[in-house]
XYZ file of C-alpha atoms in Angstrom:
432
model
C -13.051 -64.811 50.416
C -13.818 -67.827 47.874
C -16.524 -67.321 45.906
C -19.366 -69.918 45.639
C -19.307 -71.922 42.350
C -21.452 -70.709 39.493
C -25.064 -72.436 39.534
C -25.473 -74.683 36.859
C -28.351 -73.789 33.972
C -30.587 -76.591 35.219
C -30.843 -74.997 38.957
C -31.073 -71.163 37.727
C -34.201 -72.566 35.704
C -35.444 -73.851 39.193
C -35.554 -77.438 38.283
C -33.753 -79.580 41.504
C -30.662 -80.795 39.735
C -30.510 -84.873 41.184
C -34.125 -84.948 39.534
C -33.675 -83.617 35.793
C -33.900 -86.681 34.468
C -37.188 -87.707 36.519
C -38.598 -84.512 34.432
C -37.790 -86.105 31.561
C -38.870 -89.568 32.305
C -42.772 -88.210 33.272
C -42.823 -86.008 29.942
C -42.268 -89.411 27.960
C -44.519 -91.078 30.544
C -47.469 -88.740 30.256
C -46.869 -88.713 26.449
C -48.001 -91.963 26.176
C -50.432 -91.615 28.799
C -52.047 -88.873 26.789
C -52.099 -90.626 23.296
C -55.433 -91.679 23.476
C -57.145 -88.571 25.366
C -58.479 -86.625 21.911
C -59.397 -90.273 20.436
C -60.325 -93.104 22.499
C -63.612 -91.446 22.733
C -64.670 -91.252 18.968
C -63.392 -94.552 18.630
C -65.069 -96.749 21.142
C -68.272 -95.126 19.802
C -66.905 -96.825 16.487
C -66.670 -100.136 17.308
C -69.958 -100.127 18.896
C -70.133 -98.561 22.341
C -72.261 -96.167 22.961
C -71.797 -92.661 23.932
C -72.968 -92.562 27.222
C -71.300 -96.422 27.769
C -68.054 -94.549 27.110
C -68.589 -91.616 29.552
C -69.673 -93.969 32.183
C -65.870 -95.803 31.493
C -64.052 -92.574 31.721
C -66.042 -91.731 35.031
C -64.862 -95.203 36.774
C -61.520 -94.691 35.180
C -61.297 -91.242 37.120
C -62.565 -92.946 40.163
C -59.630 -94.922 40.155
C -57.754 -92.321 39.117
C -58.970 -89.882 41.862
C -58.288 -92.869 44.585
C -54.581 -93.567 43.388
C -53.654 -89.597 43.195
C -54.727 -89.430 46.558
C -52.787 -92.545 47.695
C -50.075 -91.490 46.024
C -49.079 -88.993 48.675
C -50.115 -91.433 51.710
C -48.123 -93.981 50.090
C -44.683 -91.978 49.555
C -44.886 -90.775 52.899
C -44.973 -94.801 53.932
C -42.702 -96.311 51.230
C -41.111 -93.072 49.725
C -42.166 -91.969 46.338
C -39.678 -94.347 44.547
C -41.803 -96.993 45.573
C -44.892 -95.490 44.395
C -43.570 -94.207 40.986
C -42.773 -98.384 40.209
C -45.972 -99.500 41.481
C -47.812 -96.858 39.011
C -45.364 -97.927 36.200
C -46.221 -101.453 36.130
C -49.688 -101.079 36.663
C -50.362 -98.547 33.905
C -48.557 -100.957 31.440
C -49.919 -104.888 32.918
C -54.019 -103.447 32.479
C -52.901 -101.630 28.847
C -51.729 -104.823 27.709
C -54.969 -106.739 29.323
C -57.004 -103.298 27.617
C -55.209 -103.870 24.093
C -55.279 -107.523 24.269
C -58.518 -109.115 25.546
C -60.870 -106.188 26.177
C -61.022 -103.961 23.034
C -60.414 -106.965 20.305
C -63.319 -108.572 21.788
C -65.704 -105.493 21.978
C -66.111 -106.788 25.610
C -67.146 -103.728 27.728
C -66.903 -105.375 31.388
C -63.760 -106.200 30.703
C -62.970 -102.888 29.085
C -64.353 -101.465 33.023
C -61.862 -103.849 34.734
C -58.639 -103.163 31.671
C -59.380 -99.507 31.487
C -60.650 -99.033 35.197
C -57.455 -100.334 36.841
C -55.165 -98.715 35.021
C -56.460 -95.198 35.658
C -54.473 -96.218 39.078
C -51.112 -96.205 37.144
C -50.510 -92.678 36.401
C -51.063 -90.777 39.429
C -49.239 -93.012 41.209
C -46.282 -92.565 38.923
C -46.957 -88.788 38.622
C -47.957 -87.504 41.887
C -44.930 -89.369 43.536
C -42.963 -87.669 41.649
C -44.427 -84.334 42.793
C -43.985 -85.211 46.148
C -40.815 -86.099 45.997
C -40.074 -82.621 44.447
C -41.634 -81.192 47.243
C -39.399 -82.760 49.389
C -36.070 -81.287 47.509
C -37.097 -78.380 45.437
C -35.977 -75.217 47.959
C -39.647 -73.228 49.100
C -38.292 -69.725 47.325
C -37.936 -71.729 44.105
C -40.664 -74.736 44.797
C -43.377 -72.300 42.282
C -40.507 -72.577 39.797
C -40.093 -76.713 40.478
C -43.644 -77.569 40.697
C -44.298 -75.110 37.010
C -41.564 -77.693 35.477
C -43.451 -80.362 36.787
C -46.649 -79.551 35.235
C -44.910 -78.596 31.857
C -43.891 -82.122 31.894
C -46.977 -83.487 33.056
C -49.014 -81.414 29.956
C -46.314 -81.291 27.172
C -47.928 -85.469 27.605
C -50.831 -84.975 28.864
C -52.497 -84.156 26.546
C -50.141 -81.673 24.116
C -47.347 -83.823 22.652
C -49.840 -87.170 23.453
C -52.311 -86.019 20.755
C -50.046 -84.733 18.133
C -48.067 -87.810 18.843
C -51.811 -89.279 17.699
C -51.849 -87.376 14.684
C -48.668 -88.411 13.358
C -49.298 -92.250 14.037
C -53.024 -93.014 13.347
C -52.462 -92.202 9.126
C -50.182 -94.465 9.239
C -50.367 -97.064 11.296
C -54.255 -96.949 12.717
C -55.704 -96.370 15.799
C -55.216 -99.346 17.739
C -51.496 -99.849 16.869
C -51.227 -96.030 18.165
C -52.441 -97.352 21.369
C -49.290 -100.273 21.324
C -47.108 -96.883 20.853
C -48.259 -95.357 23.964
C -47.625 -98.597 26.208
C -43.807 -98.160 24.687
C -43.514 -94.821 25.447
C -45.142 -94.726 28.653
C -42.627 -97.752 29.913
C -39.577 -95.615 28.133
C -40.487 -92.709 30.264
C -41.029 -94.942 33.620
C -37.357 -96.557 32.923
C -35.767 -93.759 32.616
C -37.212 -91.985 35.772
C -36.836 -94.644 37.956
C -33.240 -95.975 36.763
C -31.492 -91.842 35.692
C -32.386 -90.190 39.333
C -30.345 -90.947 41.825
C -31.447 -88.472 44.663
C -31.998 -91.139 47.620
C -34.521 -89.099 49.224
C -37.175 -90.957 46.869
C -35.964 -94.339 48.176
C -37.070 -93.265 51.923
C -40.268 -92.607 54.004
C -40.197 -88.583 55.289
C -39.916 -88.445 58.739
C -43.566 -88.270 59.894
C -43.258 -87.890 63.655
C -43.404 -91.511 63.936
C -46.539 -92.399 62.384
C -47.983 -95.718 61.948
C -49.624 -96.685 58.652
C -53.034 -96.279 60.193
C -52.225 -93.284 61.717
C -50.942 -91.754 58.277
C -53.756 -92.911 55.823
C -56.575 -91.129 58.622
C -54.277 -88.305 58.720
C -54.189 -87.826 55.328
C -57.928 -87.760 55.720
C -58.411 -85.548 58.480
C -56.165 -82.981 57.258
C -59.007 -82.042 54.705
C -60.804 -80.496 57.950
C -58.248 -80.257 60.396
C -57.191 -77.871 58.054
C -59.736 -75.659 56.378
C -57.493 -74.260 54.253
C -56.241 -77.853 52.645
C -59.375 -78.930 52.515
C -60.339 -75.445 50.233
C -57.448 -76.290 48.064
C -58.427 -79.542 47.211
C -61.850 -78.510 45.776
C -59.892 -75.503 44.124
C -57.726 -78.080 42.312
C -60.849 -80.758 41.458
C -62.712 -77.567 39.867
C -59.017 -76.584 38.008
C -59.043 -79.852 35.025
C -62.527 -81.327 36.019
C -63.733 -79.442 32.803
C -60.383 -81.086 30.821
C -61.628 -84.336 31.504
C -65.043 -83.483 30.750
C -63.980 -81.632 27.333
C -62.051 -84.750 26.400
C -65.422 -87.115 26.655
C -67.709 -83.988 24.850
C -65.607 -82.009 22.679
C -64.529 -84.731 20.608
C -67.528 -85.683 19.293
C -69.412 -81.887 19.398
C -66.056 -80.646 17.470
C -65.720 -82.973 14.692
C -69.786 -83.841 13.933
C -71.383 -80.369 14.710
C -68.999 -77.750 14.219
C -67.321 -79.929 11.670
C -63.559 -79.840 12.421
C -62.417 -83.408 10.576
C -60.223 -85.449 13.555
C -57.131 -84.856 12.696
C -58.008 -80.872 12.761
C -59.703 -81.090 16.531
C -56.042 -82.882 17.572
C -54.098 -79.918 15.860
C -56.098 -77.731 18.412
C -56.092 -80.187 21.125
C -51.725 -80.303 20.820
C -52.354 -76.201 20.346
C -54.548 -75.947 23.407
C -52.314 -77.268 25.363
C -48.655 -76.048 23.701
C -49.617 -72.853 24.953
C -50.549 -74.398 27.981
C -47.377 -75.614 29.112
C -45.421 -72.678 28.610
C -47.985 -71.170 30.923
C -47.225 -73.400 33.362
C -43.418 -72.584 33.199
C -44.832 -68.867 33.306
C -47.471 -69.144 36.252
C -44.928 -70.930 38.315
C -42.888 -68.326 38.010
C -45.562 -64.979 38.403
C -46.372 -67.103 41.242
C -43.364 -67.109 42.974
C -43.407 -63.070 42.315
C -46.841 -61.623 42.036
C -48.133 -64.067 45.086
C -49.806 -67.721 44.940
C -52.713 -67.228 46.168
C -53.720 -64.330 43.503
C -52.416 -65.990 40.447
C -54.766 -68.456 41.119
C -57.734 -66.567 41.317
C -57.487 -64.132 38.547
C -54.478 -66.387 36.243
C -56.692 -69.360 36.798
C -59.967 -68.900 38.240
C -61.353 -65.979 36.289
C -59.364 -66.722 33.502
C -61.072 -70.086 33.204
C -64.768 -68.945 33.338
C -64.344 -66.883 30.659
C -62.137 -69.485 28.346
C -64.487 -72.483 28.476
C -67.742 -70.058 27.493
C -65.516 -68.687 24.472
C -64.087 -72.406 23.649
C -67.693 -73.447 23.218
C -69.698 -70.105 22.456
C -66.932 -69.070 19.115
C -67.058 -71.895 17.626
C -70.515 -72.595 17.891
C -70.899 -69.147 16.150
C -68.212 -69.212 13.616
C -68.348 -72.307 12.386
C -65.081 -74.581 11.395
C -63.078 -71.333 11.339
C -59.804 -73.362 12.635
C -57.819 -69.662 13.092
C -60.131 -68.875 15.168
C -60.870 -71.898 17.317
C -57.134 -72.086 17.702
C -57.239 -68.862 19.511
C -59.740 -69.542 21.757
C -58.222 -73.210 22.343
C -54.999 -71.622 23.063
C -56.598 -68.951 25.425
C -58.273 -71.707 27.479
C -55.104 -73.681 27.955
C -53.132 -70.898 29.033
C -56.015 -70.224 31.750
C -55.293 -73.697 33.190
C -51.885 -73.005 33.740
C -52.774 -70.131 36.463
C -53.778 -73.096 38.553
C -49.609 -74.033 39.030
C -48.913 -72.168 42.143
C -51.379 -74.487 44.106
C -48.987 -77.074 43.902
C -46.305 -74.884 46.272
C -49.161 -73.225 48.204
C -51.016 -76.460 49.181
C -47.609 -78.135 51.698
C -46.828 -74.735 52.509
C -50.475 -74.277 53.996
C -49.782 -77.590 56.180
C -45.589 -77.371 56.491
C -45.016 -79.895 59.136
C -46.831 -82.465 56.911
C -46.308 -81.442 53.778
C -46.935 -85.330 52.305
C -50.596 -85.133 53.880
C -51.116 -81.575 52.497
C -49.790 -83.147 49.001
C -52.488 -85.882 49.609
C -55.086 -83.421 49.780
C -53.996 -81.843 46.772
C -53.463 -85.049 44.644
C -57.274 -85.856 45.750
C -58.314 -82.952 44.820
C -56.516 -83.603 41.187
C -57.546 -87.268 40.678
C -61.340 -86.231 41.700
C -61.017 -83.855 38.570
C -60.402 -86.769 36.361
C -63.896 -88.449 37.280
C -65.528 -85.176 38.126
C -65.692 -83.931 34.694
C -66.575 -87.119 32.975
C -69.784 -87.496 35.487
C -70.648 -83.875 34.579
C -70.941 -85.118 31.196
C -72.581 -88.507 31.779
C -75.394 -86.737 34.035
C -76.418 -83.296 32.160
C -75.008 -83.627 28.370
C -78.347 -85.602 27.845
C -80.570 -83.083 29.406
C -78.482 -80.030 29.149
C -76.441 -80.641 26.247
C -73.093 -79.649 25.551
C -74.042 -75.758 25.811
C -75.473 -77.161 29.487
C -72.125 -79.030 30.354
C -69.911 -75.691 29.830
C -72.134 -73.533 31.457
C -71.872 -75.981 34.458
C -67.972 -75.742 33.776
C -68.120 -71.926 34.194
C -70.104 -72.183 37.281
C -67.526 -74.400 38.895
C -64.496 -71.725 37.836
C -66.399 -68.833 39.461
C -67.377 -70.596 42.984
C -63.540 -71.988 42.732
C -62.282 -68.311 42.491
C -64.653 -67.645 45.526
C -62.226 -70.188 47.441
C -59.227 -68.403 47.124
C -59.766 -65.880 49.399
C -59.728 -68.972 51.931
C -56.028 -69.691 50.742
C -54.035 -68.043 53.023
C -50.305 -69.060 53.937
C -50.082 -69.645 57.855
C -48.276 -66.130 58.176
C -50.536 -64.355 56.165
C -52.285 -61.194 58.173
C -55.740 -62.442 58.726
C -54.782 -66.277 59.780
C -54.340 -67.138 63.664
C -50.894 -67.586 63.118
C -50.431 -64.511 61.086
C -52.048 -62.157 63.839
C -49.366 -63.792 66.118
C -46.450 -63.671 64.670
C -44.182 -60.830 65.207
C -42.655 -61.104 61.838
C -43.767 -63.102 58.624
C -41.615 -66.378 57.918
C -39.210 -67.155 54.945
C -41.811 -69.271 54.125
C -43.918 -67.102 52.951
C -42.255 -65.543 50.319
C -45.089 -65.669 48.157
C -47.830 -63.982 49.913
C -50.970 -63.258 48.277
């Protein structure tokens, strides 16, 4: 009897072989993307915008954000993620030019809202394509593996390697050449993506049952209640980097001018912070696939999170500009993010004969984060303060863990479909 071939490095890893180089090409593109996330704040304020001015812009940049994440799954299932991943490209690079080259020379803030606005639809569509089209080749026993690659990509950019990127480049070249950087990077990343992978199942609509375009964009709706459980997982995923996007409006500004961290110390803990977070995310993906889903997410992520954002602000606050320790405490809260990863296999396996609507649901549920936490900010840091802000954070991490128990795979005992079935599927060889 022949015996099979040895697997390659690549697929023992669990990465889907025809799409390494797509994991490269989104590190590089969410590099760039994240470039400006432990700056742009600080530095609008410094050419004369004020503070709330710039959390209202990061709120309608998450909007459109939010609304591109969430077509980004309706859209692959019509044009097949491909598709998407070039429209998300060239929008993310034609507004940074318009951002760079009109809006912030001229101080001109509605045309910062249009520049900045539109191009928070660039990289979920880019992104979250590409997560759908994983979910379309990784195999389910290794998709916790596939989808923890994924979001080691998607952080070592976004923000880890984007800010220390940041730190290198703004001593010697300035802040708003940094920004030209990140357009170059992000369209290096995008090229190689889109041109390297040659798996044609990107360049194809999934087989939807026949499906009009009407009939896919309400589905991709309905699902939300349709569904229970989908529509559960896509609040559990707004409430996983809603305080992220919050932290990266506040914390700037509470960091470096009242605990006194100078800027290029808060984006050593910043790249830190979220270092340790993507080797979580290789991790979590991985205990996932083991210890169950469903459980890594509430106790890896979840609990884990309510107590990381109280000890990011609360340490600190109490110790000062003791960078040792804050580092510790960054570090701890970006590993707590990372127990989040498994909800990226559990959310198509909770809807398996549309797993590009489930996907939907859960890209929703990701871009609402990005404007989530920013309106947070923008509605309670003046009456609450920052101390306010996280406590609101922590609140949203403990009702999240609540969710979980809603989670359940179709199989699991306790679910309609569970009670029925004789025996539980492959499929759900991660139970929680």
């Amino acid at each position: 009897m022949t015996k099979p071939p040895p697997r390659s490095l690549i697929t023992r890893l669990g990465i889907p072989p025809t799409l390494a180089w797509g994991y490269l090409g989104l590190l590089l593109f969410m590099i760039g993307d994240g470039v400006e996330s432990g700056y742009l704040s600080p530095y609008l304020i410094d050419q004369g915008i004020s503070a709330s001015r710039v959390a209202l812009l990061f709120t309608v940049y998450g909007v459109a954000a939010g609304l591109a994440a969430w077509l980004s799954g309706v859209l692959s299932e019509l044009w097949g993620p491909r598709r998407v991943m070039w429209a998300g490209l060239a929008i993310w690079c034609a507004f940074q030019v318009l951002f760079l080259t009109a809006a912030v020379p001229l101080a001109n803030y509605p045309l910062m809202m249009l520049a900045y606005g539109l191009r928070g639809l660039g990289y979920p569509l880019f992104a979250y394509g590409f997560l759908v089209w994983i979910a379309g080749v990784a195999p389910q026993a290794r998709l916790g593996a596939a989808m923890g690659w994924f979001w080691f990509a998607f952080t070592g950019g976004l923000p880890t390697l984007g800010s220390l990127t940041a730190g290198g480049l703004i001593p010697h070249i300035g802040a708003y050449a940094t920004l030209w950087a990140a357009l170059a990077l992000v369209a290096a990343g995008g090229l190689i993506a889109l041109l390297l992978v040659r798996d044609d199942r990107g360049g194809r609509r999934p087989r939807t049952g026949g499906d009009g375009p009407l009939a896919t964009l309400a589905g991709s709706v309905t699902i939300l209640w349709r569904n229970p459980r989908v529509g559960a997982g896509a609040v559990v995923r707004t409430v996983n980097t809603a305080s992220q996007f919050g932290f990266f409006v506040i914390l700037p500004v509470h960091f470096t001018r009242t605990v006194g961290f100078t800027l290029t110390q808060w984006l050593h803990l910043l790249s830190a912070m979220f270092a340790t977070n993507i080797v979580a995310n290789l991790l979590c993906g991985m205990i996932g696939d083991r210890f169950g889903w469903r459980r890594t997410i509430a106790w890896f992520g979840g609990a884990g999170c309510t107590a990381s954002t109280l000890l990011l602000f609360y340490v600190p606050q109490a110790a000062g500009a003791n960078f040792p320790l804050a580092l510790v405490v960054a570090a701890f809260y970006g590993a707590t993010l990372a127990g989040y990863v498994p909800i990226s296999a559990l959310m198509p396996s909770l809807e398996p004969r549309h797993k590009g609507r489930a996907l939907a649901a859960l890209n929703l549920g990701a871009g609402a984060s990005t404007f989530v936490g920013p309106a947070v900010v923008a509605a309670f840091a003046g009456p609450l303060g920052v101390e306010g802000v996280v406590w609101i954070f922590a609140g949203m991490y403990a009702a999240g863990t609540a969710l979980t128990v809603f989670l359940k795979l179709p199989d699991e005992p306790g679910t309609d479909r569970g009670a029925a079935a004789a025996t539980p599927a492959p499929s759900a060889a991660a139970p929680a």
